[in-house]
Short mmCIF file of C-alpha atoms and ligand atoms in Angstrom, two decimals:
data_model
loop_
_atom_site.label_atom_id
_atom_site.label_comp_id
_atom_site.label_asym_id
_atom_site.label_seq_id
_atom_site.Cartn_x
_atom_site.Cartn_y
_atom_site.Cartn_z
CA MET A 172 61.59 175.77 41.28
CA ASP A 173 64.05 173.24 41.20
CA LEU A 174 60.80 170.39 40.62
CA GLN A 175 63.70 167.90 42.45
CA THR A 176 63.69 169.78 46.07
CA ALA A 177 59.92 170.95 45.53
CA PRO A 178 58.36 169.90 49.06
CA LEU A 179 55.66 167.24 48.54
CA ALA A 180 52.14 169.06 49.51
CA PRO A 181 50.50 167.07 52.00
CA PRO A 182 47.36 165.55 51.56
CA ALA A 183 44.68 167.96 53.22
CA PHE A 184 40.79 166.90 54.10
CA ALA A 185 37.48 168.39 52.98
CA GLN A 186 36.06 171.43 54.04
CA ARG A 187 33.12 169.50 55.01
CA GLN A 188 33.26 166.92 58.07
CA SER A 189 30.41 164.29 58.10
CA PHE A 190 31.08 164.30 61.88
CA HIS A 191 31.63 167.68 62.63
CA ALA A 192 28.38 168.48 60.90
CA LEU A 193 26.56 166.64 63.40
CA GLY A 194 27.71 169.03 65.89
CA PRO A 195 29.05 168.57 69.01
CA GLY A 196 26.95 166.18 71.17
CA PHE A 197 28.30 163.52 68.95
CA HIS A 198 31.80 163.92 69.68
CA THR A 199 35.15 165.70 71.52
CA GLU A 200 37.59 167.30 69.60
CA LEU A 201 41.06 166.44 70.69
CA ASN A 202 44.29 165.93 69.11
CA PRO A 203 45.89 162.40 69.27
CA SER A 204 49.08 161.82 71.72
CA PRO A 205 52.31 162.01 70.46
CA VAL A 206 54.35 158.26 70.49
CA PRO A 207 58.07 158.54 70.92
CA GLU A 208 60.68 157.59 67.78
CA PRO A 209 57.92 156.40 65.40
CA HIS A 210 59.18 153.69 62.99
CA TRP A 211 56.73 152.65 59.51
CA LEU A 212 56.05 149.29 59.55
CA ALA A 213 53.73 148.98 56.54
CA ARG A 214 51.72 150.56 54.21
CA SER A 215 48.50 150.04 52.02
CA ASP A 216 49.54 152.03 48.52
CA ASP A 217 46.46 150.91 47.33
CA VAL A 218 44.57 152.46 49.93
CA ALA A 219 46.63 155.83 49.80
CA ASP A 220 45.63 155.55 46.21
CA LEU A 221 42.07 155.32 47.29
CA LEU A 222 42.44 158.51 49.54
CA GLY A 223 44.77 160.23 46.49
CA PHE A 224 47.41 160.93 48.93
CA ASP A 225 50.73 160.77 47.06
CA ALA A 226 52.67 157.69 47.10
CA ALA A 227 55.86 159.97 47.85
CA TRP A 228 54.47 161.91 50.50
CA MET A 229 53.62 158.67 51.72
CA ALA A 230 56.78 157.11 52.00
CA GLY A 231 58.17 160.45 53.73
CA ASP A 232 58.77 161.50 57.43
CA GLU A 233 56.03 163.77 57.02
CA ALA A 234 53.50 161.06 56.17
CA LEU A 235 55.18 158.82 59.72
CA GLN A 236 54.69 161.78 62.05
CA VAL A 237 50.89 162.05 60.91
CA PHE A 238 50.16 158.08 61.21
CA ALA A 239 51.97 158.17 64.50
CA GLY A 240 49.58 160.82 66.02
CA ASN A 241 52.38 163.07 66.19
CA ALA A 242 51.38 165.73 63.74
CA LEU A 243 48.22 166.84 61.70
CA LEU A 244 47.41 168.02 58.31
CA PRO A 245 46.13 171.27 57.00
CA GLY A 246 42.23 171.28 57.37
CA SER A 247 42.75 168.34 59.99
CA ARG A 248 40.30 168.98 63.31
CA PRO A 249 40.15 165.51 65.58
CA LEU A 250 37.96 164.55 67.25
CA ALA A 251 36.74 160.97 69.11
CA SER A 252 33.06 159.88 68.75
CA VAL A 253 30.66 158.83 71.25
CA TYR A 254 28.55 155.60 71.06
CA SER A 255 27.12 152.81 73.79
CA GLY A 256 26.40 149.43 73.01
CA HIS A 257 25.35 145.19 73.89
CA GLN A 258 28.44 143.73 75.33
CA PHE A 259 28.32 139.88 75.18
CA GLY A 260 24.58 140.20 75.61
CA VAL A 261 24.44 143.11 78.25
CA TRP A 262 23.75 146.82 77.82
CA ALA A 263 27.08 148.36 78.81
CA GLY A 264 26.00 151.88 78.46
CA GLN A 265 28.29 154.44 77.26
CA LEU A 266 31.53 153.71 75.55
CA GLY A 267 32.83 155.37 72.46
CA ASP A 268 36.17 156.04 70.70
CA GLY A 269 38.38 154.70 73.64
CA ARG A 270 41.77 154.71 71.81
CA ALA A 271 40.25 155.88 67.79
CA ILE A 272 40.52 159.39 67.15
CA LEU A 273 39.60 160.46 63.23
CA LEU A 274 41.75 162.97 61.45
CA GLY A 275 39.17 163.89 58.70
CA GLU A 276 37.37 163.43 55.63
CA THR A 277 38.49 163.03 52.35
CA ASP A 278 36.92 165.27 49.15
CA ASN A 279 36.04 161.61 47.72
CA GLY A 280 33.95 160.70 51.00
CA LEU A 281 36.06 158.28 52.80
CA GLU A 282 37.36 158.66 56.51
CA VAL A 283 40.58 158.64 57.89
CA GLN A 284 41.48 157.38 61.92
CA LEU A 285 44.09 156.24 64.15
CA LYS A 286 43.55 153.86 66.07
CA GLY A 287 45.45 153.53 69.23
CA ALA A 288 46.20 157.29 69.34
CA GLY A 289 45.97 157.74 72.67
CA ARG A 290 43.42 158.88 75.45
CA THR A 291 40.35 160.44 75.22
CA PRO A 292 36.71 161.36 76.99
CA TYR A 293 35.48 157.64 76.43
CA SER A 294 38.80 155.72 77.38
CA ARG A 295 37.53 154.58 80.40
CA MET A 296 40.14 152.37 82.30
CA GLY A 297 42.27 152.42 79.49
CA ASP A 298 45.39 153.65 78.34
CA GLY A 299 44.01 154.57 74.98
CA ARG A 300 47.10 152.24 73.27
CA ALA A 301 47.29 149.37 70.62
CA VAL A 302 49.80 146.96 71.09
CA LEU A 303 51.80 146.12 68.18
CA ARG A 304 50.61 142.21 68.29
CA SER A 305 47.21 143.45 67.47
CA SER A 306 47.82 146.39 65.43
CA ILE A 307 49.76 143.84 62.67
CA ARG A 308 46.47 141.67 63.16
CA GLU A 309 44.35 144.26 62.57
CA PHE A 310 46.70 146.10 59.89
CA LEU A 311 47.09 142.85 57.74
CA CYS A 312 43.42 141.07 58.32
CA SER A 313 42.02 144.36 56.78
CA GLU A 314 43.18 144.46 53.88
CA ALA A 315 43.57 140.25 53.39
CA MET A 316 39.64 140.77 54.02
CA HIS A 317 39.43 143.27 50.88
CA ALA A 318 41.16 141.32 48.95
CA LEU A 319 39.01 138.24 49.65
CA GLY A 320 36.09 140.40 48.65
CA ILE A 321 34.91 140.72 52.10
CA PRO A 322 33.69 144.30 52.81
CA SER A 323 35.91 145.49 55.97
CA THR A 324 37.25 148.76 56.66
CA ARG A 325 41.09 149.37 55.17
CA ALA A 326 44.30 149.80 56.98
CA LEU A 327 46.07 152.50 55.59
CA ALA A 328 49.38 152.59 57.51
CA LEU A 329 51.20 150.77 60.57
CA VAL A 330 53.54 152.58 62.79
CA GLY A 331 55.47 151.20 65.27
CA SER A 332 56.83 153.13 68.21
CA PRO A 333 59.37 151.90 71.70
CA LEU A 334 56.62 153.72 73.77
CA PRO A 335 55.70 151.06 76.38
CA VAL A 336 52.66 149.62 76.75
CA ARG A 337 51.01 147.32 80.06
CA ARG A 338 48.79 144.41 79.11
CA GLU A 339 49.70 140.84 80.88
CA GLN A 340 53.30 141.97 80.28
CA ILE A 341 55.28 145.22 79.40
CA GLU A 342 54.74 145.32 75.30
CA THR A 343 55.45 148.45 72.38
CA ALA A 344 52.95 150.49 70.97
CA ALA A 345 51.55 150.47 67.42
CA VAL A 346 48.97 152.93 65.14
CA VAL A 347 47.13 151.70 62.51
CA THR A 348 45.33 154.04 59.96
CA ARG A 349 42.29 152.92 59.07
CA VAL A 350 40.03 154.01 56.38
CA ALA A 351 36.39 153.89 55.97
CA PRO A 352 33.46 155.63 54.54
CA SER A 353 32.22 155.78 57.60
CA PHE A 354 33.13 154.39 61.09
CA ILE A 355 29.83 154.68 62.70
CA ARG A 356 28.37 151.76 64.53
CA PHE A 357 24.99 149.70 65.56
CA GLY A 358 26.31 152.14 69.02
CA HIS A 359 25.81 155.37 67.84
CA PHE A 360 22.20 154.59 67.31
CA GLU A 361 21.80 152.80 70.47
CA HIS A 362 23.41 155.56 72.44
CA PHE A 363 20.97 158.60 71.69
CA ALA A 364 18.41 156.07 71.57
CA ALA A 365 18.95 154.89 75.12
CA ARG A 366 19.08 158.66 76.27
CA ASP A 367 16.30 159.33 74.32
CA MET A 368 17.58 162.51 72.75
CA GLN A 369 15.16 161.62 69.50
CA SER A 370 16.41 164.69 67.49
CA GLU A 371 20.22 163.71 68.05
CA LEU A 372 18.59 160.12 67.29
CA LYS A 373 17.16 161.03 63.86
CA ALA A 374 19.85 163.57 63.17
CA LEU A 375 22.32 160.48 62.37
CA ALA A 376 19.72 158.54 60.72
CA ASP A 377 18.93 161.00 58.09
CA GLN A 378 22.95 161.77 57.80
CA VAL A 379 23.41 157.76 57.62
CA ILE A 380 20.36 157.86 54.96
CA ASP A 381 21.58 160.57 53.23
CA GLN A 382 24.93 159.83 53.06
CA HIS A 383 25.08 155.75 52.37
CA TYR A 384 21.95 154.69 51.83
CA PRO A 385 19.58 157.57 49.63
CA GLU A 386 17.74 154.67 48.20
CA CYS A 387 15.74 154.13 51.51
CA ARG A 388 14.53 157.98 50.81
CA SER A 389 12.55 157.17 48.08
CA ALA A 390 11.59 153.00 48.14
CA SER A 391 7.93 151.95 48.13
CA SER A 392 8.30 149.45 50.14
CA LEU A 393 7.77 149.28 53.79
CA GLN A 394 4.99 152.21 53.38
CA ALA A 395 7.58 154.32 52.16
CA ASN A 396 9.23 154.28 55.59
CA ALA A 397 12.96 155.83 55.50
CA TYR A 398 14.14 154.40 58.60
CA ALA A 399 12.27 151.23 58.38
CA ASN A 400 14.12 150.65 54.68
CA PHE A 401 17.29 151.65 56.68
CA LEU A 402 17.10 149.17 58.69
CA GLN A 403 16.08 146.23 56.18
CA ALA A 404 19.08 147.67 53.86
CA VAL A 405 21.28 147.30 56.77
CA SER A 406 19.98 143.70 57.84
CA GLU A 407 20.55 142.90 54.03
CA ARG A 408 24.49 143.92 53.95
CA THR A 409 24.92 142.23 57.48
CA ALA A 410 23.08 139.14 56.56
CA ARG A 411 25.54 139.33 53.05
CA LEU A 412 28.75 139.78 55.38
CA LEU A 413 27.99 137.18 57.67
CA ALA A 414 27.23 134.90 54.59
CA GLN A 415 30.84 135.65 53.38
CA TRP A 416 32.18 135.03 57.01
CA GLN A 417 30.68 131.82 57.95
CA ALA A 418 31.89 130.96 53.78
CA GLN A 419 35.33 131.29 54.65
CA GLY A 420 35.67 130.36 58.17
CA PHE A 421 35.85 133.77 59.68
CA CYS A 422 35.34 134.10 63.29
CA HIS A 423 35.29 137.30 64.56
CA GLY A 424 35.37 137.10 68.16
CA VAL A 425 34.00 140.11 69.95
CA MET A 426 30.36 140.76 67.94
CA ASN A 427 29.36 143.41 70.97
CA THR A 428 26.61 145.80 68.63
CA ASP A 429 29.68 148.55 69.59
CA ASN A 430 31.92 146.22 66.68
CA MET A 431 28.82 146.35 64.31
CA SER A 432 28.93 148.22 61.38
CA ILE A 433 26.35 150.38 60.36
CA LEU A 434 27.90 150.54 56.44
CA GLY A 435 27.64 145.95 56.66
CA LEU A 436 31.78 146.33 57.19
CA THR A 437 33.50 143.62 59.15
CA ILE A 438 35.00 146.34 61.71
CA ASP A 439 37.43 146.16 64.88
CA TYR A 440 39.53 143.42 64.40
CA GLY A 441 40.64 141.73 67.66
CA PRO A 442 40.84 138.14 68.75
CA PHE A 443 39.22 136.94 65.05
CA GLN A 444 40.44 134.03 63.71
CA PHE A 445 40.36 131.90 60.70
CA LEU A 446 39.42 128.44 61.13
CA ASP A 447 41.58 126.11 61.09
CA SER A 448 40.22 122.26 61.33
CA PHE A 449 36.07 123.08 60.94
CA ASP A 450 34.59 122.63 64.42
CA PRO A 451 31.58 124.65 63.60
CA GLY A 452 31.49 125.89 67.74
CA HIS A 453 34.51 127.17 67.67
CA VAL A 454 34.90 130.10 70.15
CA CYS A 455 38.45 132.26 68.76
CA ASN A 456 38.02 134.62 71.95
CA HIS A 457 39.85 133.28 75.01
CA SER A 458 38.34 136.04 76.98
CA ASP A 459 34.59 134.72 76.04
CA SER A 460 34.24 131.63 78.51
CA GLN A 461 30.20 131.45 77.45
CA GLY A 462 31.29 131.05 73.98
CA ARG A 463 28.47 133.36 72.94
CA TYR A 464 30.76 134.54 69.87
CA ALA A 465 31.37 130.82 68.58
CA PHE A 466 31.42 130.52 65.15
CA ASN A 467 28.28 128.75 64.28
CA ARG A 468 26.73 131.75 66.12
CA GLN A 469 27.97 134.28 64.23
CA PRO A 470 24.64 134.71 61.71
CA GLN A 471 22.04 134.26 64.81
CA VAL A 472 23.85 137.09 66.94
CA ALA A 473 23.63 139.36 63.77
CA TYR A 474 20.18 139.08 64.27
CA TRP A 475 20.26 140.07 67.53
CA ASN A 476 22.24 142.73 67.15
CA LEU A 477 19.68 143.73 64.27
CA PHE A 478 17.40 143.42 66.52
CA CYS A 479 18.80 146.09 69.15
CA LEU A 480 19.80 148.35 66.37
CA GLY A 481 16.06 147.60 65.34
CA GLN A 482 14.56 149.11 68.88
CA ALA A 483 16.97 151.79 68.56
CA LEU A 484 15.40 153.07 65.56
CA LEU A 485 11.96 152.13 66.54
CA PRO A 486 10.84 155.81 67.44
CA LEU A 487 11.94 157.15 64.04
CA ILE A 488 10.29 153.94 62.36
CA GLY A 489 7.35 154.61 64.18
CA ASP A 490 5.88 151.23 64.04
CA GLU A 491 6.55 148.26 65.85
CA GLU A 492 5.58 145.81 62.88
CA LEU A 493 7.40 147.35 60.64
CA THR A 494 10.25 147.45 62.23
CA LEU A 495 9.71 143.83 62.92
CA ALA A 496 9.48 143.32 58.82
CA ALA A 497 12.59 144.96 58.75
CA LEU A 498 14.32 142.68 60.42
CA GLU A 499 13.14 140.22 58.91
CA SER A 500 14.98 140.42 55.36
CA TYR A 501 17.89 139.27 57.51
CA LYS A 502 15.97 136.40 57.37
CA GLN A 503 15.91 135.46 53.78
CA VAL A 504 18.80 137.03 52.64
CA PHE A 505 21.51 135.07 54.91
CA PRO A 506 20.82 131.75 53.79
CA GLN A 507 20.23 132.40 50.19
CA ALA A 508 23.33 134.26 50.12
CA TYR A 509 25.36 131.61 52.23
CA ALA A 510 24.02 128.96 50.34
CA ALA A 511 25.22 130.74 47.15
CA GLN A 512 28.51 131.23 48.56
CA MET A 513 28.97 127.45 49.58
CA LEU A 514 27.97 126.33 45.94
CA ALA A 515 30.36 128.56 44.46
CA LYS A 516 33.16 127.28 47.04
CA LEU A 517 31.76 123.78 45.25
CA GLY A 518 32.08 125.28 41.77
CA LEU A 519 28.15 124.77 41.32
CA PRO A 520 26.70 128.01 40.47
CA GLU A 521 23.51 129.53 41.84
CA ASP A 522 21.89 130.80 38.71
CA ALA A 523 22.25 127.89 35.92
CA PRO A 524 19.16 126.70 34.67
CA GLY A 525 16.99 124.68 37.04
CA THR A 526 19.49 125.42 40.18
CA SER A 527 18.10 128.77 41.16
CA VAL A 528 19.31 128.76 44.48
CA ASP A 529 18.12 125.31 45.55
CA GLU A 530 17.23 123.78 49.04
CA GLY A 531 17.88 120.90 47.82
CA ARG A 532 21.31 121.05 46.55
CA PHE A 533 22.27 122.81 49.71
CA ALA A 534 20.82 120.72 52.19
CA HIS A 535 22.25 117.34 50.01
CA LEU A 536 25.55 118.73 49.20
CA VAL A 537 26.20 121.35 51.52
CA ASN A 538 25.12 120.23 54.88
CA PRO A 539 26.58 116.90 55.01
CA LEU A 540 30.02 117.90 53.57
CA LEU A 541 29.85 119.96 57.01
CA GLN A 542 28.83 117.88 59.21
CA LEU A 543 31.98 115.24 57.43
CA LEU A 544 34.23 118.02 57.91
CA SER A 545 33.10 118.60 60.96
CA ASP A 546 33.33 115.10 62.30
CA ASN A 547 36.45 114.78 61.01
CA ARG A 548 38.27 117.54 62.12
CA VAL A 549 39.49 118.32 58.55
CA ASP A 550 41.03 121.69 58.25
CA TYR A 551 38.39 123.87 56.45
CA SER A 552 40.26 125.74 53.87
CA ILE A 553 42.66 122.92 52.37
CA PHE A 554 39.81 121.00 51.90
CA PHE A 555 38.21 123.41 49.52
CA THR A 556 41.59 124.35 47.73
CA ARG A 557 42.34 120.85 47.20
CA LEU A 558 38.86 120.16 45.74
CA THR A 559 39.59 123.00 43.89
CA GLN A 560 43.18 122.23 42.54
CA ALA A 561 41.03 118.04 42.21
CA VAL A 562 38.44 119.67 39.92
CA GLN A 563 40.85 122.17 38.41
CA ASP A 564 43.18 118.70 36.85
CA LEU A 565 39.34 116.98 35.68
CA ALA A 566 39.01 120.55 33.80
CA ARG A 567 42.53 119.87 32.27
CA ASN A 568 42.05 116.18 31.25
CA GLN A 569 38.99 116.98 29.85
CA ALA A 570 40.05 120.21 27.83
CA GLN A 571 42.85 117.22 26.44
CA ASN A 572 41.32 114.10 25.77
CA PRO A 573 37.49 115.45 24.91
CA GLN A 574 36.33 111.93 23.86
CA VAL A 575 36.83 110.37 27.07
CA PRO A 576 34.87 110.41 30.29
CA GLN A 577 37.37 111.70 32.82
CA GLN A 578 36.83 111.37 36.59
CA ALA A 579 38.16 113.67 39.31
CA ASP A 580 40.89 112.15 40.97
CA PHE A 581 39.96 112.29 45.07
CA GLU A 582 42.48 110.96 46.64
CA PRO A 583 44.65 113.79 47.84
CA LEU A 584 40.75 114.90 49.63
CA ARG A 585 40.48 111.40 51.01
CA ASP A 586 44.02 111.48 52.62
CA ILE A 587 42.91 114.05 54.65
CA ILE A 588 39.67 112.38 56.15
CA LEU A 589 39.76 110.02 58.43
CA ASP A 590 36.20 108.60 57.44
CA ARG A 591 37.43 107.35 53.96
CA ALA A 592 33.71 105.75 53.52
CA GLY A 593 31.68 108.42 54.29
CA PHE A 594 34.00 110.61 52.05
CA ASP A 595 33.69 108.05 49.67
CA ALA A 596 29.67 108.85 49.82
CA TRP A 597 29.85 112.10 49.43
CA ALA A 598 31.99 112.69 46.69
CA LEU A 599 29.95 110.24 44.31
CA LEU A 600 26.90 112.32 45.37
CA TYR A 601 29.26 115.75 44.36
CA SER A 602 30.58 114.06 41.27
CA GLU A 603 26.66 113.57 39.49
CA GLN A 604 26.25 117.52 40.40
CA LEU A 605 29.30 118.64 39.20
CA ALA A 606 28.96 116.75 36.05
CA LEU A 607 25.97 119.21 35.17
CA PHE A 608 28.41 122.02 34.46
CA THR A 609 31.40 121.75 31.83
CA PRO A 610 34.42 121.04 34.51
CA ALA A 611 36.49 124.55 33.13
CA SER A 612 33.16 126.55 34.57
CA ALA A 613 32.92 124.75 38.02
CA ALA A 614 36.85 125.11 38.26
CA SER A 615 36.85 128.75 37.39
CA LEU A 616 34.29 129.49 39.79
CA MET A 617 36.39 127.38 42.81
CA GLN A 618 39.05 129.54 41.98
CA LYS A 619 38.01 133.04 42.51
CA SER A 620 35.63 130.99 45.92
CA ASN A 621 38.24 129.24 47.54
CA PRO A 622 41.52 131.04 49.00
CA ARG A 623 44.54 129.26 49.21
CA PHE A 624 45.60 132.02 51.72
CA LEU A 625 44.14 133.25 54.76
CA LEU A 626 45.43 135.14 57.88
CA ARG A 627 45.10 132.27 59.94
CA ASN A 628 47.09 132.72 63.89
CA HIS A 629 49.96 131.30 63.21
CA LEU A 630 50.80 133.08 60.34
CA ALA A 631 50.36 136.25 62.09
CA GLU A 632 51.99 134.96 65.11
CA THR A 633 55.01 133.97 63.09
CA VAL A 634 54.95 137.83 61.48
CA ILE A 635 54.25 139.41 64.98
CA ARG A 636 57.45 137.74 66.39
CA ALA A 637 59.70 138.34 63.52
CA THR A 638 58.63 141.88 63.22
CA GLN A 639 59.00 142.35 67.19
CA GLU A 640 62.60 140.81 66.86
CA GLY A 641 63.64 143.87 63.70
CA ASP A 642 62.52 141.46 61.02
CA PHE A 643 60.09 143.48 58.85
CA GLY A 644 60.18 141.11 55.98
CA PRO A 645 57.58 138.71 56.80
CA LEU A 646 55.63 140.92 57.64
CA THR A 647 55.81 142.80 54.31
CA GLN A 648 55.91 139.12 52.69
CA LEU A 649 52.60 138.16 54.10
CA GLN A 650 50.88 142.29 53.46
CA ALA A 651 51.60 141.02 49.42
CA VAL A 652 50.70 137.55 49.85
CA LEU A 653 47.15 138.25 51.15
CA GLN A 654 46.57 140.80 48.82
CA THR A 655 46.39 138.16 46.01
CA PRO A 656 45.10 135.34 47.84
CA PHE A 657 43.81 133.44 44.93
CA ASP A 658 46.74 132.98 43.67
CA ALA A 659 49.46 130.44 43.81
CA HIS A 660 52.35 131.89 45.35
CA PRO A 661 54.42 129.07 44.92
CA GLU A 662 57.58 130.46 46.99
CA HIS A 663 54.68 130.94 49.82
CA ALA A 664 53.47 127.25 49.70
CA ASP A 665 54.25 126.80 53.43
CA TRP A 666 51.76 129.41 54.21
CA ALA A 667 49.21 127.97 52.90
CA ASP A 668 50.08 124.15 54.49
CA PHE A 669 48.47 122.80 57.58
CA PRO A 670 48.43 124.95 60.48
CA PRO A 671 51.81 123.52 62.91
CA ASP A 672 51.12 121.73 65.95
CA TRP A 673 51.78 125.13 68.26
CA ALA A 674 48.96 126.70 66.61
CA SER A 675 46.35 125.39 68.35
CA SER A 676 47.35 126.23 71.89
CA LEU A 677 47.80 129.89 70.70
CA GLU A 678 45.26 132.11 72.94
CA ILE A 679 44.11 135.35 71.07
CA SER A 680 41.84 137.52 73.92
CA CYS A 681 40.33 140.79 73.78
CA SER A 682 43.66 142.61 75.79
CA SER A 683 45.27 144.46 72.67
P1 AMP B 781 36.65 146.18 71.44
O1 AMP B 781 35.51 145.70 71.99
O2 AMP B 781 37.91 145.62 71.73
O3 AMP B 781 36.43 147.38 70.21
O4 AMP B 781 36.61 147.81 72.98
C1 AMP B 781 35.55 147.98 73.40
C2 AMP B 781 35.34 149.48 73.67
O5 AMP B 781 36.48 149.48 74.49
C3 AMP B 781 35.54 150.64 73.19
O6 AMP B 781 34.45 151.73 73.32
C4 AMP B 781 36.93 151.24 72.52
O7 AMP B 781 37.23 152.09 72.39
C5 AMP B 781 37.71 150.90 73.97
N1 AMP B 781 39.24 150.24 74.31
C6 AMP B 781 39.64 148.93 74.03
N2 AMP B 781 40.87 149.07 74.39
C7 AMP B 781 41.29 150.26 74.90
C8 AMP B 781 42.18 150.60 75.65
N3 AMP B 781 43.25 150.02 75.19
N4 AMP B 781 42.22 152.31 75.91
C9 AMP B 781 41.20 152.62 75.71
N5 AMP B 781 39.81 152.89 75.09
C10 AMP B 781 39.67 150.93 74.37
MG1 MG B 782 35.12 147.90 69.36
#
């Protein structure tokens, strides 16, 4: 056969599908509902590669139909899963994949799921759809988080359709294809625990442990209780995730227990926001009138959510003390991980001699800095990129003139802080600490810890508006820049600049 005209073989899913293996009590099999006139908006080559999906096939019409929900891949037995959860601190009862449909699992254990693929038995009052604006935000942020080194569900594809969707006004639909080793949430465990369905609860926990936390079976800690060790491992992963969110100024916005990944991934991008000016109490979700999910409450909320998970696992662990001991790890891991992240942003390694994550340095340097940034409402990420620049310049000057002691030039930082005296006092303390290390090592740590480009609300908004008007260029360009967020990208320097005035009046709510 002529190779040029040989049809491209579509990828196929694995024989064994974890969710099917759990049994019918966990899900409902159903196909996605088709959308009219689907068109490509974006794809991630990186994720296609992970899945082993051929790049040429991905670019074709068959793939477009599959990721619009209009066609199925060989071996695909789509399903929506059932879960429950606590929403805004209140038990919400049964929820489930109301608009997400799992297409299948690849041989290398990655699940492929459509979001916005139509109604399911768990849609309640919803239409099973997702609008273009929220789908662009989820697609871009999933991949941006990964590039920042923050665990996240991934995004393979973004497909648009003229299908009208009613929200506050009529909008159009889109479908995001998400990818993760598992989409299981805390809420899946809460579901079976709340209904006293012990054998289902055990089957779920056993499968998640065997596939994702096998080390918990042989751990000798916590009286060698596999379920307690599992809870501890989830607590630790969640603690590390939260440390990264807090360090990079990421506000999730809807930290309900059904939006908490059992793998410690960032999941369910809704009204999320990267902080502009540093306001610790910032609430990014316009629907969160009580401020339950304010930026500075996130670490505490994560613990509260883990507590719900602990409650759900209690029948398996069989011992209250052991459950509490497993949860306790969160309180140790979070502050340590957060301190390490924050010190890295300042170029100060956590493991340098005499500086093991030391409370002293954190308390003397990081806390006063955050107070200063908060009092002066300083742009959070620009502060750190300017600080990085100052230390990089210092490292270069030092290398050029090793004999002459050099001082960092902090003027560009002073410029953005109203309280100059306060900044000068902090800068003095910081310079003393910095002098303990070589400027080059500090600069290189800072370069990896302080992204220049984040998916700020105004950037997402700019791209959404362009895409809605049929100009897909900005979406493609922003996706590319966010793939290497620590690089300079001089042609897009304006995307690393201060947000425009209109950014502060953007209101992002749960309605997506
Ligand atoms: P969220 O907090 O946005 O992750 O959603 C909470 C629950 O509502 C989940 O069970 C979702 O599947 C469901 N949901 C959200 N939006 C829709 C929609 N448009 N149609 C159906 N279900 C939805
Ligand atoms: Mg959700």
